[in-house]
Coordinates of C-alpha atoms in Angstrom, one line a residue:
X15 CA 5.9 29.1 26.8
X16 CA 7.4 32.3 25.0
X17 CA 5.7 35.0 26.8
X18 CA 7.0 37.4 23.9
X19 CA 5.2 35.7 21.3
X20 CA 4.4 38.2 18.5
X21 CA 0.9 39.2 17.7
X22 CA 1.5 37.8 14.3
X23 CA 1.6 34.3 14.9
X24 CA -1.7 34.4 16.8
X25 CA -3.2 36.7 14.0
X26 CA -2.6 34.0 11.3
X27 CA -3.6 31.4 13.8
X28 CA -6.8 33.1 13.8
X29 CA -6.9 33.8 10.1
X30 CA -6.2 30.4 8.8
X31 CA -8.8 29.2 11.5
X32 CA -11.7 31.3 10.2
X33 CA -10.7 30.4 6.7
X34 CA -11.6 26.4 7.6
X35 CA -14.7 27.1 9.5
X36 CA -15.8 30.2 6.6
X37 CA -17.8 27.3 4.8
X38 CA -19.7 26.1 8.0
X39 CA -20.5 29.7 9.0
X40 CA -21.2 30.5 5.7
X41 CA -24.2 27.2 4.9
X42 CA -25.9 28.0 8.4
X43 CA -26.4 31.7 7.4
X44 CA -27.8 30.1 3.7
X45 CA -29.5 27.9 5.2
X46 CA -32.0 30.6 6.4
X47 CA -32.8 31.9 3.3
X48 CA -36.6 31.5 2.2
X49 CA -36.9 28.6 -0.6
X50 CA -40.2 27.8 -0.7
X51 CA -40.6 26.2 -4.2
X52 CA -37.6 23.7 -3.4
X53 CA -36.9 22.9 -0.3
X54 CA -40.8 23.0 0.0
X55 CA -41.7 20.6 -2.0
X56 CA -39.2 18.1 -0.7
X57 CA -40.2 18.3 2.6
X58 CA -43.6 17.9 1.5
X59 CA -42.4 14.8 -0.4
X60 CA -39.4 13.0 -0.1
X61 CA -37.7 14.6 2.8
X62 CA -38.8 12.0 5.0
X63 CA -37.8 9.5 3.2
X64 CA -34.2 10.9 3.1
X65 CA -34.0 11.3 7.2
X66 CA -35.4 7.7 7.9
X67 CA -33.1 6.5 5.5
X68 CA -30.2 7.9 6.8
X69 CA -30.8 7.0 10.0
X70 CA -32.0 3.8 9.4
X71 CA -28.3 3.0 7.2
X72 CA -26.6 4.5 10.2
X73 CA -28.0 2.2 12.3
X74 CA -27.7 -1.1 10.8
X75 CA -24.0 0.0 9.7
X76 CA -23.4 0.4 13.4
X77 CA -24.4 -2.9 14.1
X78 CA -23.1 -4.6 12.1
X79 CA -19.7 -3.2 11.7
X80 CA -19.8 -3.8 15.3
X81 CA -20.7 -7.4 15.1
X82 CA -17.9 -8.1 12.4
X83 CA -15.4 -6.4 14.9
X84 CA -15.5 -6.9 17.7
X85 CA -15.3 -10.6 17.8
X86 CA -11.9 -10.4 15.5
X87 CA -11.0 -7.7 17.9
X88 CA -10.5 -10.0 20.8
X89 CA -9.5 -12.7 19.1
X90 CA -6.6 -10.7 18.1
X91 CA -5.9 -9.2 21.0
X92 CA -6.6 -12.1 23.8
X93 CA -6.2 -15.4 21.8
X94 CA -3.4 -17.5 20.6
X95 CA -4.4 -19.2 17.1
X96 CA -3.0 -20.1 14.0
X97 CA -2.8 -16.7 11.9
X98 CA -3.1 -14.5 14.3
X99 CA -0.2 -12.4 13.5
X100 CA -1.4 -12.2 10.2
X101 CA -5.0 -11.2 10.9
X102 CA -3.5 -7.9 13.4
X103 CA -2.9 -6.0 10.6
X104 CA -4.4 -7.9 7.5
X105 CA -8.2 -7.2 9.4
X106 CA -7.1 -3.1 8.7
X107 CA -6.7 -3.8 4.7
X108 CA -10.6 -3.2 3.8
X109 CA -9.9 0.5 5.2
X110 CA -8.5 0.7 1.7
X111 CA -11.3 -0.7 -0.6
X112 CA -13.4 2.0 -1.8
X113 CA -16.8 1.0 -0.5
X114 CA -18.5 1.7 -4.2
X115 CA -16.4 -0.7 -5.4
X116 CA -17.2 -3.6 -3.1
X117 CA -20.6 -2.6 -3.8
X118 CA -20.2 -3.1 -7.6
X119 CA -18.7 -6.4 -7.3
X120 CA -21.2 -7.9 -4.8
X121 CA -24.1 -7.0 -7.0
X122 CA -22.1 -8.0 -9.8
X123 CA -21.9 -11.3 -8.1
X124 CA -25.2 -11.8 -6.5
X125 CA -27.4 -10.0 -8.7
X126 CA -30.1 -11.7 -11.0
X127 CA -27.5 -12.2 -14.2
X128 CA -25.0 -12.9 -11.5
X129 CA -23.0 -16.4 -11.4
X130 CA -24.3 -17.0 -7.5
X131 CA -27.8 -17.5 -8.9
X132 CA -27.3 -18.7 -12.2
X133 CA -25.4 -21.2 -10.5
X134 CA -28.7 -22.3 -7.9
X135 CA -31.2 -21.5 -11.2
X136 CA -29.2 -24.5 -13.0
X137 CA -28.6 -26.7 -9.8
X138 CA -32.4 -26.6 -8.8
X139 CA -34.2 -26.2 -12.3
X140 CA -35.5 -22.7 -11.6
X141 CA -36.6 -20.9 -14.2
X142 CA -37.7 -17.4 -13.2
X143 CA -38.0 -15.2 -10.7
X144 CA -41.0 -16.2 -8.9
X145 CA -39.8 -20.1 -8.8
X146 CA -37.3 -18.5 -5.8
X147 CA -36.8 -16.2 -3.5
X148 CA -33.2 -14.3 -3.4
X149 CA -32.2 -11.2 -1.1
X150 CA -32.0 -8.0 -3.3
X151 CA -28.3 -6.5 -3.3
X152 CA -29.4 -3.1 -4.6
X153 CA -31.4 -2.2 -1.5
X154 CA -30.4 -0.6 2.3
X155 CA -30.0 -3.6 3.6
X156 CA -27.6 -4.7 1.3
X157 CA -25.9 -0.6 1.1
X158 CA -25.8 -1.2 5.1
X159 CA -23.8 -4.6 4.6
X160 CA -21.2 -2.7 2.2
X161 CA -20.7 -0.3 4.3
X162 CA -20.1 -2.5 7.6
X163 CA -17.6 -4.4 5.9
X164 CA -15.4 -1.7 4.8
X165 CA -15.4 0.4 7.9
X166 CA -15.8 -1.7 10.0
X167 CA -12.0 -1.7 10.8
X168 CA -12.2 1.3 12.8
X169 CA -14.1 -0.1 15.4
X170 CA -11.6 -3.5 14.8
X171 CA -8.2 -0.7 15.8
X172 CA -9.6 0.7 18.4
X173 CA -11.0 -2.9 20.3
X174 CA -7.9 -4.5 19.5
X175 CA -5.7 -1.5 21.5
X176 CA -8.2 -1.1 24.2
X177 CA -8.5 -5.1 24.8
X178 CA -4.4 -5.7 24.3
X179 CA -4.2 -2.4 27.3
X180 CA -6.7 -4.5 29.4
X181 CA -4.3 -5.7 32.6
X182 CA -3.6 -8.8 32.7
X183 CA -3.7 -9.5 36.4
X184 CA -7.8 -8.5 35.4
X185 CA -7.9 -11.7 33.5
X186 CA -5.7 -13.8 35.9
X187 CA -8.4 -12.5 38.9
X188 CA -11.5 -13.7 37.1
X189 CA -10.0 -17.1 36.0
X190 CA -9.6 -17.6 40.0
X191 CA -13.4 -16.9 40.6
X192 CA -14.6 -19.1 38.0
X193 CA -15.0 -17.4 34.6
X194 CA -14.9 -19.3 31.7
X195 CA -13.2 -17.2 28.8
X196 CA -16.8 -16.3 27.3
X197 CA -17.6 -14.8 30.7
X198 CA -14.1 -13.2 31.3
X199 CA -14.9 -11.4 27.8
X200 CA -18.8 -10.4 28.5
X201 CA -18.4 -9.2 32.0
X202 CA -14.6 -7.7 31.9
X203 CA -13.3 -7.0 28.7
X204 CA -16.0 -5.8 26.6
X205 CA -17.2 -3.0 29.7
X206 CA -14.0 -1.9 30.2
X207 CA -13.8 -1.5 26.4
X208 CA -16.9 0.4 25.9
X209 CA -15.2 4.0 25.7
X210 CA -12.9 3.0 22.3
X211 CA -15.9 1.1 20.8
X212 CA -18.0 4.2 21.6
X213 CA -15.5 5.9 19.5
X214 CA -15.0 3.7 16.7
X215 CA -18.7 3.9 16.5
X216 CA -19.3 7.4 16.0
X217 CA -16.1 7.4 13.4
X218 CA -17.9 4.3 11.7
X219 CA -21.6 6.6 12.0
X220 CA -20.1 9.5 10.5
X221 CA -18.6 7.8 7.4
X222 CA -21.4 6.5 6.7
X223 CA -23.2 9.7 7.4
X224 CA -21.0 11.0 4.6
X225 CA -21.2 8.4 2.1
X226 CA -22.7 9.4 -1.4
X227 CA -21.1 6.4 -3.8
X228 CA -22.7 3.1 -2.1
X229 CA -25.9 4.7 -1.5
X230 CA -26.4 6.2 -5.2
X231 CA -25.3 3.2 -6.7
X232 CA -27.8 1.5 -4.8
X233 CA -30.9 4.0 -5.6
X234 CA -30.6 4.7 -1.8
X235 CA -32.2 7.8 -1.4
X236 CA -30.2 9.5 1.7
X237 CA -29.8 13.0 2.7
X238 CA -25.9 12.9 1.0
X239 CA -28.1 12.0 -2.7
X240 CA -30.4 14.9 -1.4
X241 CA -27.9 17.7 -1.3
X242 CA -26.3 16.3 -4.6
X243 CA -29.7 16.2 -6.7
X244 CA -30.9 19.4 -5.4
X245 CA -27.6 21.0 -6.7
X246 CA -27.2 19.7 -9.8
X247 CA -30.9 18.6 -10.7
X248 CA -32.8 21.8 -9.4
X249 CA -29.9 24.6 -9.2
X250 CA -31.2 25.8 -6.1
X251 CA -27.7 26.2 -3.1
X252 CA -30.6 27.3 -0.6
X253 CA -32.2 24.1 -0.6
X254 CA -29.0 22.5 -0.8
X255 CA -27.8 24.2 1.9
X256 CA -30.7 23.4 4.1
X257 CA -30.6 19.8 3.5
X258 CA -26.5 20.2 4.4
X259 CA -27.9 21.7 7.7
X260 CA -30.0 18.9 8.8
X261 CA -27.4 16.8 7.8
X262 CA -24.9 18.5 9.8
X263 CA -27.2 18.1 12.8
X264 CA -27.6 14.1 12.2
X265 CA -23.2 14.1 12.5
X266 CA -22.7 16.4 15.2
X267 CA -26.1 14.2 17.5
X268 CA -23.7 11.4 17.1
X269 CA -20.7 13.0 18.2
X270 CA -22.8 14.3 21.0
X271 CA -24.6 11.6 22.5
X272 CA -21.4 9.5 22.7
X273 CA -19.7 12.4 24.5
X274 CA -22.8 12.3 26.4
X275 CA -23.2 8.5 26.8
X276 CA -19.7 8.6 28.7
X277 CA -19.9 12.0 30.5
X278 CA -20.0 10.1 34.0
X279 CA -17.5 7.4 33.4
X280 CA -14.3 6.9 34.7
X281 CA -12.2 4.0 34.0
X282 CA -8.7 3.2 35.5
X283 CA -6.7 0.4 35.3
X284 CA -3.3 -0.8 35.2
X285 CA -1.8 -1.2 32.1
X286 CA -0.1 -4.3 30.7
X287 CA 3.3 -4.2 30.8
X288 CA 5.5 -5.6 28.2
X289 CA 5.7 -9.0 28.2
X290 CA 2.9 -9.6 30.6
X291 CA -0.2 -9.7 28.5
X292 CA -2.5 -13.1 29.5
X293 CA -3.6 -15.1 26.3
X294 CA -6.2 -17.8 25.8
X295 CA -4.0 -20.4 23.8
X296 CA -6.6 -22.0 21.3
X297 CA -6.7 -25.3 20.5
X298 CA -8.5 -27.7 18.2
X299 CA -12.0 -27.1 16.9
X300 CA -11.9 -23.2 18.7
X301 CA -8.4 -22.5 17.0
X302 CA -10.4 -23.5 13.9
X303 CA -13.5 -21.4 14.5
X304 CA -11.0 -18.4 15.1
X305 CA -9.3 -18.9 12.1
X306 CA -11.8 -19.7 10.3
X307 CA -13.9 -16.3 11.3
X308 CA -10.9 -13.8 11.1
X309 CA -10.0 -15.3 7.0
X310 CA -13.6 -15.5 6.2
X311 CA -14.4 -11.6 7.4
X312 CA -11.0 -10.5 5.2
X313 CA -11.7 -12.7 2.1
X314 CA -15.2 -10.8 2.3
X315 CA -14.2 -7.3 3.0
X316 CA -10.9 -7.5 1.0
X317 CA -8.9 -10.3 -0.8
X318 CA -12.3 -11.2 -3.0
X319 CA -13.7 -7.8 -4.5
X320 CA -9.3 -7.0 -4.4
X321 CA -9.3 -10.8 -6.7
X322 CA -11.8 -9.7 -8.9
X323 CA -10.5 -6.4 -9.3
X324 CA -7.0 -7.5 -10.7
X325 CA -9.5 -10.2 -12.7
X326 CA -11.0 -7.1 -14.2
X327 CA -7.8 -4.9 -14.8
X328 CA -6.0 -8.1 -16.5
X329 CA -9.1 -8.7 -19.0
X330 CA -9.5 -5.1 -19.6
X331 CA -5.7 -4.1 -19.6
X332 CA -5.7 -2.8 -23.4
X333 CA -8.7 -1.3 -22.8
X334 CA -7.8 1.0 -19.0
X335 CA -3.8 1.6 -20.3
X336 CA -4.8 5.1 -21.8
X337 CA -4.2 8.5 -22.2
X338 CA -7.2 9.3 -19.8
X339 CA -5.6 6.8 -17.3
X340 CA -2.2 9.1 -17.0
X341 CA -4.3 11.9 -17.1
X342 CA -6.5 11.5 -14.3
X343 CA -3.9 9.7 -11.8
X344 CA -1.4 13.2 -12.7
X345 CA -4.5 15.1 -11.8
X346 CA -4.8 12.9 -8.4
X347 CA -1.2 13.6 -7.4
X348 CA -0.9 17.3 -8.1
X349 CA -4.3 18.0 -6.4
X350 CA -3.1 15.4 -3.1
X351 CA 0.4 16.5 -2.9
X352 CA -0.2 20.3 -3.2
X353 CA -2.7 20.1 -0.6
X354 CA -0.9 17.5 1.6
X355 CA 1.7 20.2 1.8
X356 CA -0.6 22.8 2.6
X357 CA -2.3 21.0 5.3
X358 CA 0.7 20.5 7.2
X359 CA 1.9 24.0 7.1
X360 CA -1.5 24.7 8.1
X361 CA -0.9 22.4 11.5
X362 CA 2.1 23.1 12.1
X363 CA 1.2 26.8 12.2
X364 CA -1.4 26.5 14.3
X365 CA 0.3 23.9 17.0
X366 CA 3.4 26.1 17.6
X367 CA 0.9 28.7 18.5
X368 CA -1.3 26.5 20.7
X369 CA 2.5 25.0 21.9
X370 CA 4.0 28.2 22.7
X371 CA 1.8 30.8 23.7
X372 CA 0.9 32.1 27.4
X373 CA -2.6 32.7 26.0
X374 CA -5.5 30.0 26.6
X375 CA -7.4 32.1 23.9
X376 CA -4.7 31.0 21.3
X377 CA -5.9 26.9 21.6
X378 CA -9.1 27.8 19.8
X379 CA -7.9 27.9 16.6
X380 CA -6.5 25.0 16.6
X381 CA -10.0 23.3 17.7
X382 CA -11.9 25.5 15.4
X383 CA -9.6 24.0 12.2
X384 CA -10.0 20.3 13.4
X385 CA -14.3 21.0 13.1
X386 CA -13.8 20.9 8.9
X387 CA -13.0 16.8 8.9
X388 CA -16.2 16.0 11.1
X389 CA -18.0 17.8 7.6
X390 CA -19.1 15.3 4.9
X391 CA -18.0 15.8 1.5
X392 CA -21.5 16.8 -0.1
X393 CA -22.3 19.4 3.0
X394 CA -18.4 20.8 3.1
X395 CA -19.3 21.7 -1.1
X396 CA -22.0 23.3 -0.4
X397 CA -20.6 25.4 2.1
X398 CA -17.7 26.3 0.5
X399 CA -19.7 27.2 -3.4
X400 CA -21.5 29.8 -1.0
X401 CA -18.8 32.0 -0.4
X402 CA -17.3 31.3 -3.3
X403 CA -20.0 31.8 -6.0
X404 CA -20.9 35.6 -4.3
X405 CA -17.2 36.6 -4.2
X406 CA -16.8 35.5 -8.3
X407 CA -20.5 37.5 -8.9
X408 CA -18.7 40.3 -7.1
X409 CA -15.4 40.0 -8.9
X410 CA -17.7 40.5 -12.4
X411 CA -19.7 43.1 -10.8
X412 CA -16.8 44.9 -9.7
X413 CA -14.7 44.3 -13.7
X414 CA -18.0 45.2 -14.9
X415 CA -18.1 48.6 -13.3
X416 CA -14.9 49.6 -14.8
X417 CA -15.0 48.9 -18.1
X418 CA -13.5 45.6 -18.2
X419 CA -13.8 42.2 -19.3
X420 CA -15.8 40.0 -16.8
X421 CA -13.3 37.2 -16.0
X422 CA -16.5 34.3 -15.4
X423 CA -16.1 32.0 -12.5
X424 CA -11.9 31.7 -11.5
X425 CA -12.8 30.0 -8.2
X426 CA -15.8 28.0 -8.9
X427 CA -14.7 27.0 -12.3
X428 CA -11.6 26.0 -11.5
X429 CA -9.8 23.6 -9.7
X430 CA -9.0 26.6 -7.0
X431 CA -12.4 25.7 -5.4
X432 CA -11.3 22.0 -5.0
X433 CA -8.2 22.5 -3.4
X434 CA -9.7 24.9 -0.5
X435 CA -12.1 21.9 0.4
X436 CA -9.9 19.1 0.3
X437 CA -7.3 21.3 2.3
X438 CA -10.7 22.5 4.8
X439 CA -11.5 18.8 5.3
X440 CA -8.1 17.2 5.8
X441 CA -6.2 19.7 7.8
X442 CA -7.7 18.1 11.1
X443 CA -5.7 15.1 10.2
X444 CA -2.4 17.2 9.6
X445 CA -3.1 18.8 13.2
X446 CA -3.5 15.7 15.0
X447 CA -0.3 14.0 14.0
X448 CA 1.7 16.7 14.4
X449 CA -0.2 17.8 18.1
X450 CA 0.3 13.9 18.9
X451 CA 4.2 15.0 17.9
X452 CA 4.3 17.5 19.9
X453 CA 3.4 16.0 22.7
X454 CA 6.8 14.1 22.9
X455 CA 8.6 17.4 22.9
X456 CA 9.9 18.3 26.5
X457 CA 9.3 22.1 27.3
X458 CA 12.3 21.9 28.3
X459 CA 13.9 22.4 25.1
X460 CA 11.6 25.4 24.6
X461 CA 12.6 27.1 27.8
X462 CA 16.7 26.3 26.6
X463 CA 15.6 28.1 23.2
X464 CA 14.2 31.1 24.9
X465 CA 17.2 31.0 26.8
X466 CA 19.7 31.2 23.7
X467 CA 17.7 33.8 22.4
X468 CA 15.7 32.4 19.5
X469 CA 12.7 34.3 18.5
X470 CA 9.5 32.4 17.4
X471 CA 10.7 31.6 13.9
X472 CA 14.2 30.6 14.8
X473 CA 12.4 28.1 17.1
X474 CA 10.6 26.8 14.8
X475 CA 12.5 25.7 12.0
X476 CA 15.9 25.0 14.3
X477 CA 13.6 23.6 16.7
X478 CA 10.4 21.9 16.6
X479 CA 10.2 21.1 12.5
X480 CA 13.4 18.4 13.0
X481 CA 11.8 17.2 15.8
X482 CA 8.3 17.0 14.2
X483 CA 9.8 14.9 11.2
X484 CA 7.7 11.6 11.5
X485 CA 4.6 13.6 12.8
X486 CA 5.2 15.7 9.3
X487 CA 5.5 13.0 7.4
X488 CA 2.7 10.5 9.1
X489 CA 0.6 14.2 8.4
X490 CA 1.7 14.5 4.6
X491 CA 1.1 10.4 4.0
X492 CA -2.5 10.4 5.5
X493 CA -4.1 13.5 4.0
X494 CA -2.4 12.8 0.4
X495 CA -4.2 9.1 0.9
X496 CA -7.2 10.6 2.0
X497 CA -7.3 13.7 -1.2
X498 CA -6.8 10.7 -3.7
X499 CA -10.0 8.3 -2.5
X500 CA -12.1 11.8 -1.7
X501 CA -15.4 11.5 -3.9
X502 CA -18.0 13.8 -2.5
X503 CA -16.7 17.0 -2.6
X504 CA -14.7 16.1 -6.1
X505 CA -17.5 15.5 -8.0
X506 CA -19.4 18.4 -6.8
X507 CA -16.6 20.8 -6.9
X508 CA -14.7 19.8 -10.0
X509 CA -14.1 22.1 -12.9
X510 CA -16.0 21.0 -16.5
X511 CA -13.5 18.6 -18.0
X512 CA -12.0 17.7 -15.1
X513 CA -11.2 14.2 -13.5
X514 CA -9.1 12.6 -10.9
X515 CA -9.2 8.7 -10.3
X516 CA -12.5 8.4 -7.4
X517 CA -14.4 10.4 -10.3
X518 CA -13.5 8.5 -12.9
X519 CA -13.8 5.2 -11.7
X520 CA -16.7 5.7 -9.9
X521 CA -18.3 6.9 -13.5
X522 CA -17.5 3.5 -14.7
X523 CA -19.1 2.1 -11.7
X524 CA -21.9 4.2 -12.2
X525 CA -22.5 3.3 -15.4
X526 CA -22.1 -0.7 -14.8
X527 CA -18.6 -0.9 -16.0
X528 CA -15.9 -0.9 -13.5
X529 CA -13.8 -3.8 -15.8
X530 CA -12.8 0.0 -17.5
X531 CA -12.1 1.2 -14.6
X532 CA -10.6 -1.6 -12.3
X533 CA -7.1 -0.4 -13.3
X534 CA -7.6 3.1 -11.8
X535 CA -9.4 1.5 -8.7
X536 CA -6.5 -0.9 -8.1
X537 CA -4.2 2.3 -8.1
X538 CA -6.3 4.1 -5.5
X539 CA -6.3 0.6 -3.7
X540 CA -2.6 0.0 -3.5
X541 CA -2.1 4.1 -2.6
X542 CA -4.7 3.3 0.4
X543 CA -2.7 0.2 1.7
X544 CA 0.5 2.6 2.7
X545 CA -1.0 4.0 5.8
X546 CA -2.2 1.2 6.6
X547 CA 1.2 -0.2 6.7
X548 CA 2.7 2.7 8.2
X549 CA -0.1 2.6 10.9
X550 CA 0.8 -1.4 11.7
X551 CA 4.5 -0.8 11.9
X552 CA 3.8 2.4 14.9
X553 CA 1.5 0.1 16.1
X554 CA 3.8 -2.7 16.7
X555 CA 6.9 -0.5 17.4
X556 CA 4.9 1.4 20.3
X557 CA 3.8 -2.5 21.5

């Protein structure tokens, strides 16, 4: 630690801290503001509705993107079977499908005019509706089965490691008392594994938490459709705000009551070492079955809406290869590379600080800047136009009072506004991979810099930032993949006239045709599937 370190460094630490947590401060206070004739009348209505729903999609997306993983999970990470190497890192692909767009092609698939039951209508001589009975896609069941299948790879990760750290002497003890493989993996691996599926449960509850696309599409009304109606379809930001609120409450009672669910348990085991991890080789009808499962959940979550999207971008090719096309995916890249760069600077900032100072105070900021990713895209919008819409009413105020020409909204009617949320939301993913950088650091080399005589900058840049090179980059890569699929906050925030590729394909989606679109959504696909690369190869390379 550099007990020298000056004031500075902890000041900006500070400043850039209150900056990210401005918004959240900023919709509580709103949120207290009387609204009667809004915010009345939907909770005399239809607010109800909104908070059973949400819960009720939170639910059954928990379940069942547990039921989809955690079977794959230990397949994975326990069995031998043909494609298992495959299926490791293929099962993370539908992390990069938009969940809109799986949506779309579903319904387009299952729906009425769909070829699934025109198909059964001309095999069985059925001739309307009544003749049959069919599941209805556009419905919460059907947004909860959307939603499962794309996320569920966060609880798939986080199995998979927990079940591969699992000694394996654990295993080689139960198969002396007795336990078939089924038991081995109902009594000992999936309790020992209950702290990572806790986890990947609340990430997999907060998504969907967040999402606005699948559940609009579907006429789901949910409190994320809430704040977006009441913004744009009644102008009132203290309703909005409100409705952000209880939203923000339904995310952070997740995060608490896992913290709480596991506040008494301890776990400790021996790892595996290299080398030493105990498989079940499969054989037969089971190597089969595990096959089988693992290419049926990925042709579902990934390689058939993926098909169908190259389907659509081939018929429509002509058609997507535009002007707007260029336009939109410059827009993307500007917008996710100016505010990749920001966020790391951001958490690199704010890590020396925590890194280097003798101060326990100075670790707060840090913690305080990681709170703006836990935020879903409609409530972080609404925070951030509070702020933001009285400081341009006081910038016209105060050109109006001398005489000069009232410039109009600069922040909220520009793309200003977008950049400050996307940079508020993602910056918690800068700071992690550079803090989980830093931790392979030795003090040591601090102490020898202090001992040369470097100040704080000196250490910094001759320092830490060559050291921090594939923390920086891992940092940059996953919030400029995150900035390019971020819907929410973009179509809330975005100037008049402005577009990026999640707006406008999910206007063609919106309007029932994504074949326009498919072109951009393959883009935004192929951009998503380089993290998830990148993660693998860390993966396998820390293995």
């Amino acid at each position: 630690m550099i007990l020298g370190l000056a004031k500075r460094w902890s000041v900006a630490s500070y400043t850039l801290a209150l900056l990210i947590v401005m918004p959240l401060v900023a919709l509580i206070l709103q949120s207290f503001l009387p609204d009667e004739a809004v915010f009345g009348h939907l909770m005399a209505t239809v607010l109800p509705t909104y908070i059973s729903n949400t819960l009720l999609l939170i639910f059954w997306v928990v379940i069942g993107a547990l039921i989809f993983a955690i079977p794959a999970a230990w397949l994975v990470a326990k069995c031998r079977f043909p494609g298992r190497n495959i299926f490791q890192w293929a099962l993370l692909l539908p992390l990069a499908m938009p969940a809109y767009v799986v949506a779309y092609v579903y319904t387009d698939l299952f729906d009425y005019a769909g070829p699934i039951q025109r198909s059964l209508r001309a095999l069985f001589s059925w001739q309307t509706p009544h003749d049959y009975y069919f599941p209805q896609v556009r419905s919460l069941g059907g947004a909860a089965i959307m939603l499962a299948l794309v996320l569920f790879p966060y609880i798939y990760l986080l199995a998979r490691t927990a079940f591969m750290e699992q000694s394996a002497s654990l295993g080689h003890a139960a198969r002396v008392m007795g336990c078939s493989p089924w038991k081995s993996f109902w009594r000992l691996s999936l309790p020992m594994a209950r702290p990572a599926l806790a986890v990947g449960a609340t990430l997999v509850a907060m998504e969907t938490a967040a999402d606005f696309a699948t559940v609009s599409y579907f006429a789901v009304p949910t409190l994320t459709t809430a704040v977006y109606d009441t913004w744009f379809e009644y102008g009132s930001l203290t309703a909005a705000a409100k409705l952000s609120t209880i939203m923000l409450f339904v995310v952070f009672a997740f995060v608490g009551f896992e913290r709480f669910a596991r506040r008494k348990q301890q776990l400790f085991q021996k790892q595996s070492a290299p080398g030493e991890l105990d498989y079940y080789c499969l054989n037969g009808a089971k190597a089969f079955a595990a096959t089988g499962y693992c290419f049926i959940l990925l042709g579902l979550a990934f390689i058939l809406p993926f098909v169908i999207l190259l389907q659509y971008a081939w018929g429509y090719f002509a058609e997507s290869w535009n002007a707007n096309f260029f336009e939109y995916s410059f827009n993307s890249l500007w917008i996710s590379l100016l505010v990749s760069v920001i966020c790391v600077c951001i958490g690199i900032v704010l890590m020396f600080v925590r890194r280097v100072s003798p101060r326990k105070a100075d670790m707060l900021p840090s913690r305080l800047a990681s709170t703006g990713y836990a935020l879903p895209g409609t409530v972080l919008a609404i925070g951030i136009l509070v702020p933001f819409t009285q400081l341009d009413f006081a910038i016209n105020d105060l050109a109006y009072y001398f005489g000069l020409q009232e410039p109009g909204l600069i922040l909220t009617g520009s793309t200003f506004i977008l950049i400050c949320a996307f940079c508020i939301r993602f910056a918690a993913i800068a700071i992690g991979s550079i803090e989980n950088s830093y931790k392979r650091i030795s003090p040591s080399l601090d102490m020898a810099s202090v001992t040369l005589g470097l100040t704080p900058k000196s250490m910094l840049t001759r320092v830490h930032i060559p050291l921090l090179r594939k923390g920086i980059f891992a940092g940059l890569l996953l919030v400029f993949i995150e900035c390019m699929k971020e819907l929410p906050a973009a179509l809330l925030l975005r100037p008049i006239g402005f577009e990026n590729l999640a707006t406008y394909v999910f206007q063609f989606v919106s309007d029932e045709q994504l074949e326009h679109g498919a072109l951009a959504a393959i883009v935004i696909v192929l951009v998503g599937l380089v993290p998830l690369i990148y993660l693998n190869r860390s993966l396998e390379q820390e293995k």
